[in-house]
Short mmCIF file of C-alpha atoms in Angstrom, two decimals:
data_model
loop_
_atom_site.label_atom_id
_atom_site.label_comp_id
_atom_site.label_asym_id
_atom_site.label_seq_id
_atom_site.Cartn_x
_atom_site.Cartn_y
_atom_site.Cartn_z
CA MET A 1 40.82 -0.72 -15.15
CA ALA A 2 41.96 -3.26 -17.71
CA VAL A 3 41.30 -6.83 -16.70
CA MET A 4 44.49 -8.79 -17.12
CA LEU A 5 44.75 -12.23 -18.59
CA GLN A 6 46.03 -14.03 -15.52
CA PRO A 7 43.81 -13.37 -12.48
CA THR A 8 43.74 -16.63 -10.55
CA ARG A 9 45.98 -19.55 -11.38
CA ALA A 10 49.59 -19.70 -10.23
CA SER A 11 50.70 -21.19 -13.52
CA PHE A 12 48.74 -18.50 -15.26
CA LEU A 13 50.63 -15.80 -13.36
CA SER A 14 54.00 -17.09 -14.48
CA LYS A 15 55.83 -14.86 -16.91
CA GLN A 16 58.40 -17.35 -18.06
CA LYS A 17 58.48 -18.60 -21.57
CA SER A 18 57.40 -22.18 -22.12
CA GLU A 19 60.21 -24.62 -22.40
CA CYS A 20 60.67 -26.04 -25.83
CA CYS A 21 61.50 -29.66 -26.34
CA SER A 22 65.02 -30.64 -27.25
CA LEU A 23 66.00 -29.70 -30.75
CA ASP A 24 68.38 -32.59 -31.05
CA VAL A 25 67.78 -34.37 -34.33
CA ARG A 26 68.74 -37.98 -34.79
CA LEU A 27 70.19 -38.78 -38.14
CA CYS A 28 68.48 -41.55 -40.02
CA LYS A 29 70.86 -44.42 -40.73
CA ARG A 30 69.13 -45.04 -44.03
CA ARG A 31 69.53 -41.49 -45.17
CA THR A 32 71.19 -38.32 -43.91
CA PHE A 33 68.97 -35.26 -43.50
CA LYS A 34 70.11 -31.69 -43.63
CA ARG A 35 69.05 -29.66 -40.65
CA SER A 36 66.31 -27.17 -41.54
CA ARG A 37 67.19 -25.95 -44.98
CA SER A 38 66.17 -22.31 -45.14
CA MET A 39 62.86 -21.57 -46.79
CA THR A 40 62.93 -17.81 -46.32
CA ALA A 41 64.33 -17.45 -49.82
CA PRO A 42 63.21 -19.36 -52.91
CA VAL A 43 64.90 -22.71 -53.18
CA ARG A 44 65.95 -22.70 -56.79
CA THR A 45 67.00 -25.79 -58.67
CA ASN A 46 69.48 -25.79 -61.52
CA ALA A 47 68.35 -26.10 -65.12
CA LYS A 48 69.06 -29.82 -65.33
CA ALA A 49 67.11 -30.51 -62.14
CA ARG A 50 64.06 -28.72 -63.55
CA ALA A 51 63.09 -31.59 -65.76
CA THR A 52 60.20 -31.08 -68.17
CA GLU A 53 59.20 -34.71 -67.60
CA VAL A 54 58.42 -36.07 -64.14
CA ASP A 55 56.79 -39.18 -62.76
CA VAL A 56 54.63 -37.56 -60.07
CA ALA A 57 53.67 -33.89 -60.18
CA ILE A 58 52.17 -32.35 -57.03
CA ILE A 59 50.45 -28.98 -57.22
CA GLY A 60 50.72 -27.17 -53.89
CA GLY A 61 53.72 -26.94 -51.59
CA GLY A 62 51.87 -26.76 -48.27
CA PRO A 63 52.20 -29.50 -45.65
CA GLY A 64 49.77 -31.77 -47.50
CA GLY A 65 51.68 -31.61 -50.77
CA LEU A 66 55.02 -32.00 -49.04
CA ALA A 67 53.74 -35.00 -47.06
CA ALA A 68 52.59 -36.66 -50.28
CA ALA A 69 56.00 -36.02 -51.85
CA ALA A 70 57.81 -37.40 -48.80
CA ALA A 71 55.61 -40.49 -48.76
CA VAL A 72 56.09 -41.26 -52.47
CA THR A 73 59.82 -40.65 -52.21
CA SER A 74 60.04 -43.01 -49.24
CA ALA A 75 57.96 -45.70 -50.95
CA PHE A 76 60.04 -45.69 -54.12
CA GLY A 77 63.44 -45.07 -52.53
CA ASN A 78 64.23 -41.95 -54.56
CA THR A 79 63.84 -43.84 -57.85
CA LEU A 80 60.96 -41.67 -59.11
CA ARG A 81 61.06 -38.10 -60.32
CA VAL A 82 58.75 -36.35 -57.86
CA GLN A 83 58.24 -32.60 -58.23
CA VAL A 84 56.23 -30.19 -56.10
CA TYR A 85 55.08 -26.93 -57.67
CA GLU A 86 54.43 -24.08 -55.23
CA SER A 87 52.89 -20.78 -56.33
CA GLN A 88 54.58 -18.68 -53.62
CA LYS A 89 57.94 -17.14 -54.42
CA SER A 90 59.29 -18.29 -51.05
CA TYR A 91 58.20 -19.65 -47.70
CA GLN A 92 57.99 -17.33 -44.72
CA PRO A 93 57.22 -18.23 -41.09
CA GLN A 94 53.44 -17.95 -40.96
CA GLY A 95 50.37 -19.86 -39.90
CA SER A 96 49.36 -20.99 -36.49
CA VAL A 97 49.45 -24.25 -34.56
CA ILE A 98 48.73 -27.86 -35.48
CA ALA A 99 47.62 -30.53 -33.06
CA LEU A 100 49.68 -33.55 -33.95
CA ALA A 101 47.17 -36.26 -33.09
CA VAL A 102 48.19 -39.88 -32.69
CA ASN A 103 46.81 -40.98 -36.07
CA CYS A 104 49.03 -38.35 -37.70
CA GLN A 105 52.01 -39.65 -35.78
CA ASN A 106 51.26 -43.16 -37.01
CA ALA A 107 51.19 -41.87 -40.59
CA LEU A 108 54.47 -39.96 -40.18
CA GLU A 109 56.02 -43.11 -38.76
CA ALA A 110 54.94 -45.00 -41.89
CA ILE A 111 56.89 -42.49 -44.02
CA HIS A 112 59.91 -43.05 -41.78
CA PRO A 113 60.39 -43.42 -38.00
CA SER A 114 63.07 -40.73 -38.03
CA LEU A 115 60.56 -38.22 -39.41
CA LEU A 116 58.16 -38.90 -36.58
CA SER A 117 61.03 -38.52 -34.10
CA ARG A 118 61.84 -35.07 -35.47
CA PHE A 119 58.20 -33.98 -35.23
CA THR A 120 57.69 -35.16 -31.67
CA LYS A 121 60.97 -33.62 -30.52
CA GLN A 122 59.78 -30.22 -31.75
CA GLY A 123 56.24 -30.55 -30.39
CA ILE A 124 55.17 -29.59 -26.88
CA LEU A 125 52.56 -30.99 -24.53
CA ILE A 126 49.68 -28.77 -23.45
CA HIS A 127 49.12 -29.22 -19.73
CA GLU A 128 46.24 -26.88 -18.99
CA GLN A 129 43.28 -25.10 -20.56
CA ILE A 130 42.08 -21.85 -19.01
CA HIS A 131 38.60 -20.70 -20.03
CA CYS A 132 37.71 -17.02 -19.75
CA ASP A 133 34.73 -14.90 -20.64
CA ILE A 134 35.29 -11.82 -22.77
CA THR A 135 35.97 -9.66 -19.71
CA GLY A 136 39.04 -11.78 -19.02
CA LYS A 137 37.54 -13.42 -15.95
CA VAL A 138 38.53 -17.05 -15.52
CA VAL A 139 35.46 -19.25 -15.69
CA ARG A 140 37.26 -22.54 -15.16
CA ALA A 141 40.66 -24.15 -15.60
CA THR A 142 41.13 -27.77 -16.54
CA GLU A 143 44.20 -29.95 -16.71
CA ASN A 144 44.78 -32.17 -19.71
CA SER A 145 45.14 -35.28 -17.60
CA ASP A 146 42.03 -37.35 -18.28
CA GLN A 147 42.64 -40.80 -16.79
CA ALA A 148 41.26 -42.74 -19.76
CA ILE A 149 43.34 -40.76 -22.25
CA SER A 150 46.42 -41.16 -20.06
CA GLU A 151 45.96 -44.91 -20.14
CA LEU A 152 45.74 -44.81 -23.95
CA GLU A 153 48.93 -42.80 -24.14
CA GLN A 154 50.74 -45.29 -21.96
CA LYS A 155 49.37 -48.21 -23.95
CA TYR A 156 50.32 -46.87 -27.38
CA ARG A 157 53.31 -44.77 -26.29
CA LYS A 158 52.11 -41.75 -28.20
CA ARG A 159 50.32 -38.59 -27.13
CA PRO A 160 49.14 -35.48 -28.99
CA VAL A 161 51.56 -32.55 -29.16
CA ALA A 162 51.28 -28.97 -30.41
CA ILE A 163 53.61 -27.79 -33.16
CA GLY A 164 53.67 -24.77 -35.44
CA TRP A 165 52.19 -25.01 -38.95
CA HIS A 166 55.37 -23.51 -40.38
CA GLU A 167 57.48 -26.02 -38.45
CA CYS A 168 55.45 -28.88 -39.92
CA ARG A 169 56.10 -27.52 -43.38
CA GLN A 170 59.80 -27.07 -42.63
CA LEU A 171 60.27 -30.60 -41.31
CA LEU A 172 58.56 -32.12 -44.35
CA PHE A 173 60.55 -29.85 -46.64
CA ASP A 174 63.78 -31.05 -45.01
CA GLN A 175 62.71 -34.65 -45.62
CA LEU A 176 62.78 -34.19 -49.40
CA PRO A 177 65.78 -34.34 -51.73
CA PRO A 178 67.07 -30.88 -52.66
CA GLY A 179 65.26 -29.39 -55.64
CA THR A 180 62.02 -31.32 -55.11
CA VAL A 181 60.05 -28.12 -54.47
CA GLU A 182 59.96 -25.57 -57.26
CA PHE A 183 58.75 -22.10 -56.25
CA ASP A 184 56.94 -19.39 -58.19
CA LYS A 185 55.09 -21.96 -60.30
CA GLN A 186 51.37 -21.27 -60.67
CA MET A 187 49.51 -23.91 -62.65
CA THR A 188 46.90 -22.51 -65.02
CA HIS A 189 45.49 -25.76 -66.40
CA TYR A 190 46.42 -29.25 -67.50
CA GLU A 191 45.58 -31.52 -70.41
CA GLU A 192 46.14 -35.10 -71.47
CA ASP A 193 48.34 -36.23 -74.30
CA ASP A 194 49.88 -39.49 -75.42
CA LYS A 195 52.40 -39.35 -72.56
CA GLY A 196 50.01 -38.65 -69.72
CA ILE A 197 49.34 -35.23 -68.16
CA VAL A 198 50.68 -31.95 -69.50
CA LEU A 199 50.86 -29.15 -66.92
CA HIS A 200 50.76 -25.53 -68.03
CA PHE A 201 51.99 -22.63 -65.90
CA ASP A 202 51.53 -18.88 -65.96
CA ARG A 203 53.90 -16.32 -67.51
CA GLY A 204 54.77 -18.69 -70.32
CA GLN A 205 56.85 -21.02 -68.15
CA PRO A 206 57.71 -24.36 -69.78
CA ALA A 207 55.07 -27.07 -69.71
CA VAL A 208 55.72 -30.24 -67.71
CA HIS A 209 54.76 -33.81 -68.61
CA ALA A 210 53.76 -36.04 -65.68
CA LYS A 211 52.54 -39.61 -65.39
CA VAL A 212 50.44 -38.84 -62.31
CA LEU A 213 49.04 -35.51 -61.10
CA VAL A 214 48.21 -34.88 -57.43
CA GLY A 215 46.23 -31.78 -56.46
CA ALA A 216 47.26 -30.52 -53.01
CA ASP A 217 46.26 -26.93 -53.67
CA GLY A 218 43.75 -26.36 -50.89
CA TYR A 219 40.23 -25.01 -50.59
CA PHE A 220 40.06 -23.47 -54.06
CA SER A 221 41.97 -26.17 -55.86
CA LYS A 222 42.54 -25.47 -59.55
CA VAL A 223 43.23 -29.15 -60.06
CA ARG A 224 39.86 -30.07 -58.58
CA ALA A 225 38.06 -27.35 -60.52
CA GLN A 226 39.24 -28.82 -63.81
CA CYS A 227 39.12 -32.48 -62.79
CA LEU A 228 35.71 -32.62 -61.11
CA ASP A 229 34.14 -29.29 -62.04
CA ASP A 230 31.90 -29.50 -58.96
CA GLY A 231 32.11 -25.88 -57.88
CA PRO A 232 33.79 -24.21 -54.89
CA PRO A 233 33.44 -25.44 -51.30
CA THR A 234 30.61 -24.11 -49.16
CA PHE A 235 31.39 -21.12 -46.96
CA ASN A 236 30.29 -21.96 -43.41
CA GLU A 237 29.76 -18.33 -42.36
CA SER A 238 32.85 -18.11 -40.14
CA VAL A 239 36.09 -16.13 -40.49
CA LEU A 240 39.43 -16.88 -38.80
CA TRP A 241 42.49 -14.77 -38.02
CA ARG A 242 45.77 -16.34 -36.92
CA ALA A 243 49.28 -15.12 -36.14
CA ARG A 244 52.60 -16.11 -34.62
CA VAL A 245 53.95 -13.98 -31.79
CA GLY A 246 56.64 -14.01 -29.15
CA TRP A 247 55.84 -14.31 -25.46
CA GLN A 248 55.04 -11.00 -23.78
CA GLU A 249 53.43 -9.50 -20.71
CA GLY A 250 49.85 -10.64 -20.29
CA MET A 251 50.42 -14.12 -21.67
CA PRO A 252 50.14 -17.23 -19.54
CA GLY A 253 53.22 -19.05 -18.36
CA GLY A 254 53.94 -22.70 -18.91
CA ASN A 255 52.21 -24.82 -21.54
CA SER A 256 48.73 -23.40 -21.08
CA VAL A 257 45.95 -22.59 -23.53
CA VAL A 258 43.73 -19.59 -22.79
CA LYS A 259 40.29 -19.59 -24.41
CA TYR A 260 37.92 -16.64 -24.51
CA THR A 261 34.38 -17.57 -25.38
CA LEU A 262 30.87 -16.20 -25.33
CA PRO A 263 27.76 -18.29 -24.64
CA GLY A 264 27.10 -20.48 -27.67
CA MET A 265 30.74 -20.52 -28.72
CA HIS A 266 32.50 -23.82 -29.19
CA MET A 267 35.86 -23.45 -30.87
CA TRP A 268 35.94 -25.12 -34.29
CA SER A 269 32.20 -25.71 -34.35
CA PRO A 270 30.64 -26.06 -37.83
CA ALA A 271 28.81 -22.74 -37.48
CA ALA A 272 29.81 -20.67 -34.47
CA GLU A 273 27.05 -18.50 -33.06
CA SER A 274 29.44 -16.10 -31.33
CA ARG A 275 33.04 -14.96 -31.32
CA GLY A 276 35.92 -16.75 -29.64
CA ALA A 277 39.68 -16.51 -29.21
CA LEU A 278 42.59 -18.47 -27.85
CA VAL A 279 46.24 -17.88 -27.03
CA MET A 280 48.61 -20.83 -26.76
CA PRO A 281 52.23 -21.94 -27.10
CA MET A 282 53.42 -24.24 -29.84
CA GLY A 283 56.48 -26.28 -30.65
CA THR A 284 59.06 -24.39 -32.69
CA MET A 285 62.49 -24.82 -34.21
CA GLU A 286 65.64 -23.02 -33.22
CA SER A 287 65.21 -20.49 -36.03
CA THR A 288 61.63 -19.66 -34.99
CA ARG A 289 61.87 -19.89 -31.22
CA ASP A 290 61.34 -16.13 -30.84
CA LYS A 291 57.78 -16.62 -32.10
CA GLY A 292 56.68 -19.63 -30.12
CA TRP A 293 53.12 -18.50 -29.39
CA THR A 294 50.02 -18.09 -31.47
CA TRP A 295 46.68 -16.36 -31.20
CA ILE A 296 43.57 -17.43 -33.09
CA LEU A 297 40.35 -15.44 -33.43
CA MET A 298 37.10 -16.74 -34.92
CA ALA A 299 33.89 -14.87 -35.63
CA PRO A 300 30.62 -15.62 -37.42
CA MET A 301 30.00 -13.61 -40.56
CA ALA A 302 27.21 -11.63 -38.89
CA ASP A 303 29.69 -10.16 -36.39
CA VAL A 304 32.20 -9.43 -39.15
CA GLU A 305 29.62 -7.41 -41.05
CA LYS A 306 28.40 -5.73 -37.86
CA ALA A 307 31.94 -4.44 -37.27
CA GLY A 308 31.93 -2.86 -40.73
CA VAL A 309 34.48 -5.29 -42.13
CA HIS A 310 34.12 -6.40 -45.72
CA PHE A 311 34.98 -10.04 -46.33
CA ASP A 312 34.34 -11.71 -49.67
CA PRO A 313 34.01 -15.46 -49.10
CA ASN A 314 34.26 -16.07 -52.83
CA ALA A 315 37.58 -14.24 -53.26
CA ARG A 316 40.38 -16.44 -54.51
CA THR A 317 43.21 -14.37 -53.04
CA ALA A 318 43.39 -16.65 -50.01
CA LYS A 319 44.76 -19.66 -51.81
CA ALA A 320 45.11 -21.88 -48.77
CA ILE A 321 43.81 -22.33 -45.27
CA GLN A 322 46.60 -20.12 -43.94
CA GLY A 323 45.13 -17.15 -45.77
CA ASP A 324 46.61 -14.03 -47.28
CA THR A 325 49.35 -11.97 -45.64
CA ALA A 326 49.86 -9.55 -48.50
CA SER A 327 48.61 -6.48 -46.66
CA ARG A 328 47.91 -4.99 -43.25
CA SER A 329 44.16 -5.31 -43.72
CA ALA A 330 43.92 -8.69 -41.98
CA LEU A 331 45.22 -7.28 -38.68
CA GLU A 332 43.07 -4.17 -38.99
CA ASN A 333 39.97 -6.30 -39.57
CA ALA A 334 40.73 -8.46 -36.52
CA LEU A 335 41.09 -5.39 -34.31
CA LYS A 336 37.69 -4.10 -35.46
CA VAL A 337 35.79 -7.36 -35.03
CA PHE A 338 37.24 -8.06 -31.56
CA ARG A 339 37.57 -4.50 -30.25
CA ASP A 340 35.52 -5.26 -27.12
CA PHE A 341 37.57 -8.29 -26.07
CA PRO A 342 39.90 -8.04 -23.01
CA PRO A 343 42.68 -5.45 -23.29
CA ALA A 344 45.27 -8.04 -22.29
CA LEU A 345 44.38 -10.07 -25.37
CA MET A 346 43.91 -7.16 -27.75
CA ASN A 347 47.25 -5.61 -26.76
CA ILE A 348 48.88 -8.83 -27.93
CA VAL A 349 46.94 -8.71 -31.19
CA ARG A 350 47.60 -5.00 -31.73
CA THR A 351 51.39 -5.35 -31.45
CA THR A 352 51.57 -8.32 -33.84
CA ASP A 353 53.64 -7.98 -36.99
CA PRO A 354 50.97 -7.49 -39.71
CA SER A 355 52.94 -9.62 -42.17
CA THR A 356 52.35 -12.69 -40.00
CA VAL A 357 48.57 -12.28 -39.66
CA THR A 358 46.39 -14.46 -41.87
CA GLN A 359 42.67 -14.06 -42.53
CA HIS A 360 40.47 -16.64 -44.21
CA GLY A 361 37.02 -18.11 -44.20
CA LEU A 362 36.12 -21.62 -43.18
CA TYR A 363 34.83 -23.82 -45.96
CA MET A 364 33.36 -27.28 -46.17
CA ARG A 365 32.59 -29.95 -48.69
CA ASP A 366 29.72 -32.27 -47.94
CA LEU A 367 31.08 -35.77 -47.40
CA SER A 368 27.74 -37.46 -46.78
CA HIS A 369 26.98 -38.11 -50.46
CA ILE A 370 30.38 -39.59 -51.29
CA HIS A 371 30.16 -43.27 -52.04
CA ILE A 372 32.41 -45.55 -54.04
CA ASP A 373 31.18 -48.83 -55.45
CA ALA A 374 34.31 -50.91 -54.89
CA LYS A 375 33.28 -53.52 -57.47
CA GLN A 376 32.63 -50.86 -60.09
CA THR A 377 35.86 -49.07 -59.18
CA HIS A 378 37.95 -52.19 -59.74
CA SER A 379 36.16 -52.96 -62.99
CA GLU A 380 36.55 -49.52 -64.56
CA ALA A 381 40.06 -48.92 -63.23
CA SER A 382 41.17 -52.32 -64.49
CA GLY A 383 39.60 -51.56 -67.86
CA ALA A 384 41.49 -48.30 -68.06
CA ASP A 385 44.72 -50.03 -67.13
CA LYS A 386 44.32 -52.50 -69.97
CA GLU A 387 44.55 -49.52 -72.28
CA ASN A 388 47.13 -47.56 -70.29
CA SER A 389 49.25 -50.15 -68.51
CA SER A 390 52.98 -50.76 -68.58
CA CYS A 391 55.65 -51.40 -66.02
CA ASP A 392 55.10 -47.88 -64.70
CA GLY A 393 51.35 -47.89 -65.20
CA LEU A 394 51.21 -45.71 -68.36
CA GLN A 395 51.62 -46.61 -72.02
CA SER A 396 51.46 -44.34 -75.03
CA ILE A 397 47.90 -43.93 -76.35
CA THR A 398 46.61 -42.37 -79.49
CA SER A 399 44.99 -38.96 -79.70
CA GLU A 400 41.74 -40.70 -80.67
CA GLN A 401 41.86 -42.71 -77.44
CA VAL A 402 42.53 -39.54 -75.46
CA SER A 403 39.52 -37.87 -77.07
CA ASP A 404 37.37 -40.91 -76.38
CA GLN A 405 38.44 -40.99 -72.71
CA LYS A 406 37.66 -37.28 -72.34
CA SER A 407 34.24 -37.86 -73.84
CA LYS A 408 33.54 -40.70 -71.44
CA ALA A 409 34.70 -38.59 -68.47
CA ALA A 410 32.46 -35.73 -69.57
CA LYS A 411 29.45 -38.03 -69.75
CA LYS A 412 30.15 -39.35 -66.27
CA ALA A 413 30.48 -35.81 -64.91
CA GLU A 414 26.98 -35.15 -66.20
CA GLY A 415 25.49 -37.60 -63.76
CA GLU A 416 26.48 -41.17 -64.45
CA THR A 417 27.48 -43.27 -61.46
CA GLY A 418 30.80 -45.00 -60.89
CA PRO A 419 34.25 -44.12 -59.60
CA TYR A 420 34.40 -40.93 -61.66
CA SER A 421 31.08 -39.50 -60.45
CA LYS A 422 30.84 -36.14 -58.71
CA GLY A 423 32.30 -36.23 -55.21
CA VAL A 424 35.03 -38.78 -55.89
CA TRP A 425 38.50 -37.28 -55.56
CA GLY A 426 39.89 -37.94 -58.98
CA ARG A 427 39.49 -38.87 -62.59
CA GLY A 428 41.88 -40.64 -64.89
CA ARG A 429 45.49 -39.96 -63.89
CA VAL A 430 44.53 -37.19 -61.48
CA THR A 431 43.71 -37.37 -57.78
CA LEU A 432 43.51 -35.03 -54.77
CA VAL A 433 44.80 -34.91 -51.19
CA GLY A 434 44.06 -32.76 -48.13
CA ASP A 435 41.64 -29.83 -48.29
CA ALA A 436 41.49 -30.09 -52.07
CA ALA A 437 39.82 -33.46 -51.54
CA HIS A 438 37.87 -33.23 -48.29
CA ALA A 439 37.76 -29.79 -46.69
CA THR A 440 35.42 -29.80 -43.72
CA ILE A 441 35.10 -28.36 -40.21
CA ASN A 442 38.20 -27.57 -38.18
CA ASN A 443 38.32 -30.43 -35.71
CA GLY A 444 42.08 -30.72 -35.47
CA GLN A 445 42.26 -33.39 -38.17
CA GLY A 446 42.89 -31.40 -41.35
CA PHE A 447 46.68 -31.77 -41.38
CA CYS A 448 46.51 -35.25 -39.92
CA LEU A 449 44.26 -36.58 -42.66
CA ALA A 450 46.37 -34.88 -45.33
CA VAL A 451 49.41 -36.83 -44.09
CA GLU A 452 47.33 -40.00 -44.05
CA ASP A 453 46.32 -39.26 -47.66
CA GLY A 454 49.94 -39.06 -48.75
CA VAL A 455 50.85 -42.35 -47.09
CA VAL A 456 47.91 -44.30 -48.54
CA LEU A 457 48.47 -42.77 -51.99
CA ALA A 458 52.15 -43.75 -51.98
CA TRP A 459 51.31 -47.27 -50.84
CA HIS A 460 48.95 -47.90 -53.75
CA LEU A 461 51.25 -46.25 -56.30
CA ARG A 462 54.00 -48.61 -55.25
CA ALA A 463 51.67 -51.61 -55.28
CA GLN A 464 49.88 -50.87 -58.57
CA GLY A 465 52.39 -48.72 -60.42
CA LEU A 466 51.77 -45.19 -61.64
CA SER A 467 48.34 -46.11 -62.92
CA THR A 468 44.72 -45.09 -62.78
CA LYS A 469 44.06 -48.27 -60.86
CA ALA A 470 46.39 -47.14 -58.07
CA LEU A 471 44.65 -43.76 -57.81
CA ARG A 472 41.18 -45.33 -57.63
CA ARG A 473 42.33 -47.82 -54.99
CA TYR A 474 43.72 -44.90 -52.98
CA GLU A 475 40.38 -43.07 -53.15
CA GLU A 476 38.46 -46.22 -52.33
CA GLU A 477 40.45 -46.70 -49.12
CA ARG A 478 40.41 -43.03 -48.11
CA VAL A 479 36.71 -42.17 -48.43
CA PRO A 480 35.41 -44.31 -45.52
CA ARG A 481 38.44 -43.45 -43.40
CA VAL A 482 38.03 -39.69 -43.82
CA LYS A 483 34.29 -39.81 -43.17
CA THR A 484 34.84 -41.86 -40.02
CA VAL A 485 37.59 -39.66 -38.58
CA TYR A 486 35.64 -36.46 -39.17
CA GLU A 487 32.73 -38.01 -37.32
CA LYS A 488 34.62 -39.73 -34.48
CA GLY A 489 37.96 -37.94 -34.34
CA LYS A 490 36.69 -34.81 -32.63
CA SER A 491 38.27 -33.52 -29.45
CA ALA A 492 35.03 -34.27 -27.59
CA ALA A 493 35.01 -37.91 -28.74
CA SER A 494 34.99 -40.59 -26.08
CA ALA A 495 38.18 -42.38 -25.09
CA GLU A 496 36.73 -45.55 -26.62
CA ASP A 497 36.20 -43.87 -29.99
CA LYS A 498 39.62 -42.23 -29.90
CA GLU A 499 41.29 -45.58 -29.31
CA LYS A 500 39.26 -47.29 -32.02
CA TYR A 501 39.70 -44.67 -34.72
CA LEU A 502 42.84 -42.67 -33.83
CA TYR A 503 45.21 -44.71 -31.64
CA LYS A 504 44.73 -48.27 -32.89
CA PRO A 505 44.80 -47.86 -36.71
CA THR A 506 48.29 -47.94 -38.20
CA PHE A 507 49.75 -47.73 -41.70
CA LYS A 508 51.94 -50.14 -43.61
CA PRO A 509 55.53 -48.81 -43.50
CA LEU A 510 56.59 -47.25 -46.78
CA TRP A 511 60.28 -47.31 -45.93
CA GLN A 512 60.42 -51.10 -45.77
CA LYS A 513 61.11 -53.14 -48.88
CA LYS A 514 58.05 -54.06 -50.92
CA GLU A 515 56.96 -57.65 -50.44
CA ASP A 516 55.28 -59.95 -52.95
CA GLY A 517 51.50 -60.17 -52.73
CA GLN A 518 50.96 -56.59 -51.53
CA ALA A 519 49.22 -55.37 -54.68
CA SER A 520 45.69 -55.76 -53.31
CA ASP A 521 46.45 -55.13 -49.63
CA PRO A 522 45.06 -52.03 -47.92
CA CYS A 523 47.51 -49.60 -46.38
CA ILE A 524 45.55 -48.98 -43.18
CA THR A 525 45.49 -51.76 -40.60
CA ASN A 526 43.40 -52.29 -37.45
CA PHE A 527 40.62 -50.08 -38.76
CA THR A 528 36.94 -50.77 -39.36
CA PRO A 529 35.05 -47.78 -40.78
CA MET A 530 31.70 -46.64 -39.52
CA GLN A 531 28.62 -47.57 -41.53
CA PHE A 532 27.06 -44.46 -43.05
#
């Protein structure tokens, strides 16, 4: 007899769909937002809007790239030409769930309070976690009502919510002026000329000149590969499958998370020793409400191979953390690897639309060796700005100077120390955000830190101009922050650590008018990094 998913708890027996938060959207007085512009078809811009010269070019139209674009647009009040280049031909509802932690909410608020309001209205609170073994038997059920955390939520008036990955992308997309995102644009390489950065795209598409280049193109970032040439991230021997589904028989009722684990399994651990799965609701939008649930499966590589599934961790087809949905193989692989898991779960997986299932490995970049000498950073960045400075941070330079700069960068890449050494997130007029910069274990902070990246980057661009100095200041501020949050921002962190590193730190508001004397100020306030 099949063991069903809901054997003991009353809330677990409920068959009602979880209630979604109100979809009412407040209009920002400073700017009017369109409600959820469709992304199911390519958003094309007209010929005039597709300028061949831009101020800030962002490669990668995922949430991290969109957050950076929204932050820069907010900081400069729509006075810059910001363009996002996305390789996909269109956006489709895909991906899984994102935990919108309080530090992420603080960063969204810095972009604009109305943006945070829209996120929190779509998100839902998770009230209960139900832990099962792989037979479906409930091992324990816990309520998300820790007293210490509740006190923090009351003190700071924010609490984590769950929202769909696609919904996060949609909300950030809606924040941008029409035409900011250009689809079907795959960057092949870039080069420097006397105007800054020249971006080249596949299929002979016109080149684009940019004053600043931001790589937000994920695990296997082409921008990083050319900029730092430090090789691909390290595969951590784990594979994930994710999908969006509608509520159906066998799922829990209410806002509950169901986790299936084997001994030795801790979801999102650096190297899982056994397989695990979870089913949970997530915040959606009106257009995606019919798929308001997600399932996530994770298995170590040994179990993947044991099931006869071929997975190439070095394949570049999965361009982002959300994986590849080009074929049915992802769903078929999941069914093989988890064939002995409870029928109630596997029936949900089996009936999932294959086009919504993503499969990808987990990858990491070692953060322990990253160190920036702040004094050296200021010295070299200032030196570069003497050659390349103007009101917007860039002045025409000769081809000889370009060649000399490339030569210096190459020497540094060979082992010299300084702000351009291996491990730092940029070089010259190029920098990175999100997984392209600091991919590491899934601890619920990937999206959150990507949003933080965009806010801090925009702050320094506004303070220092579109200059190399601004990019190095951004990296200088981000490195200790990212290392600290990955260490202390885990779900198992103490309430004291969560308050110190997630709740208390805030970000200077980008939407407020720039004040004199901000050029050297950090963006993050109320934060003291750990000593590593």
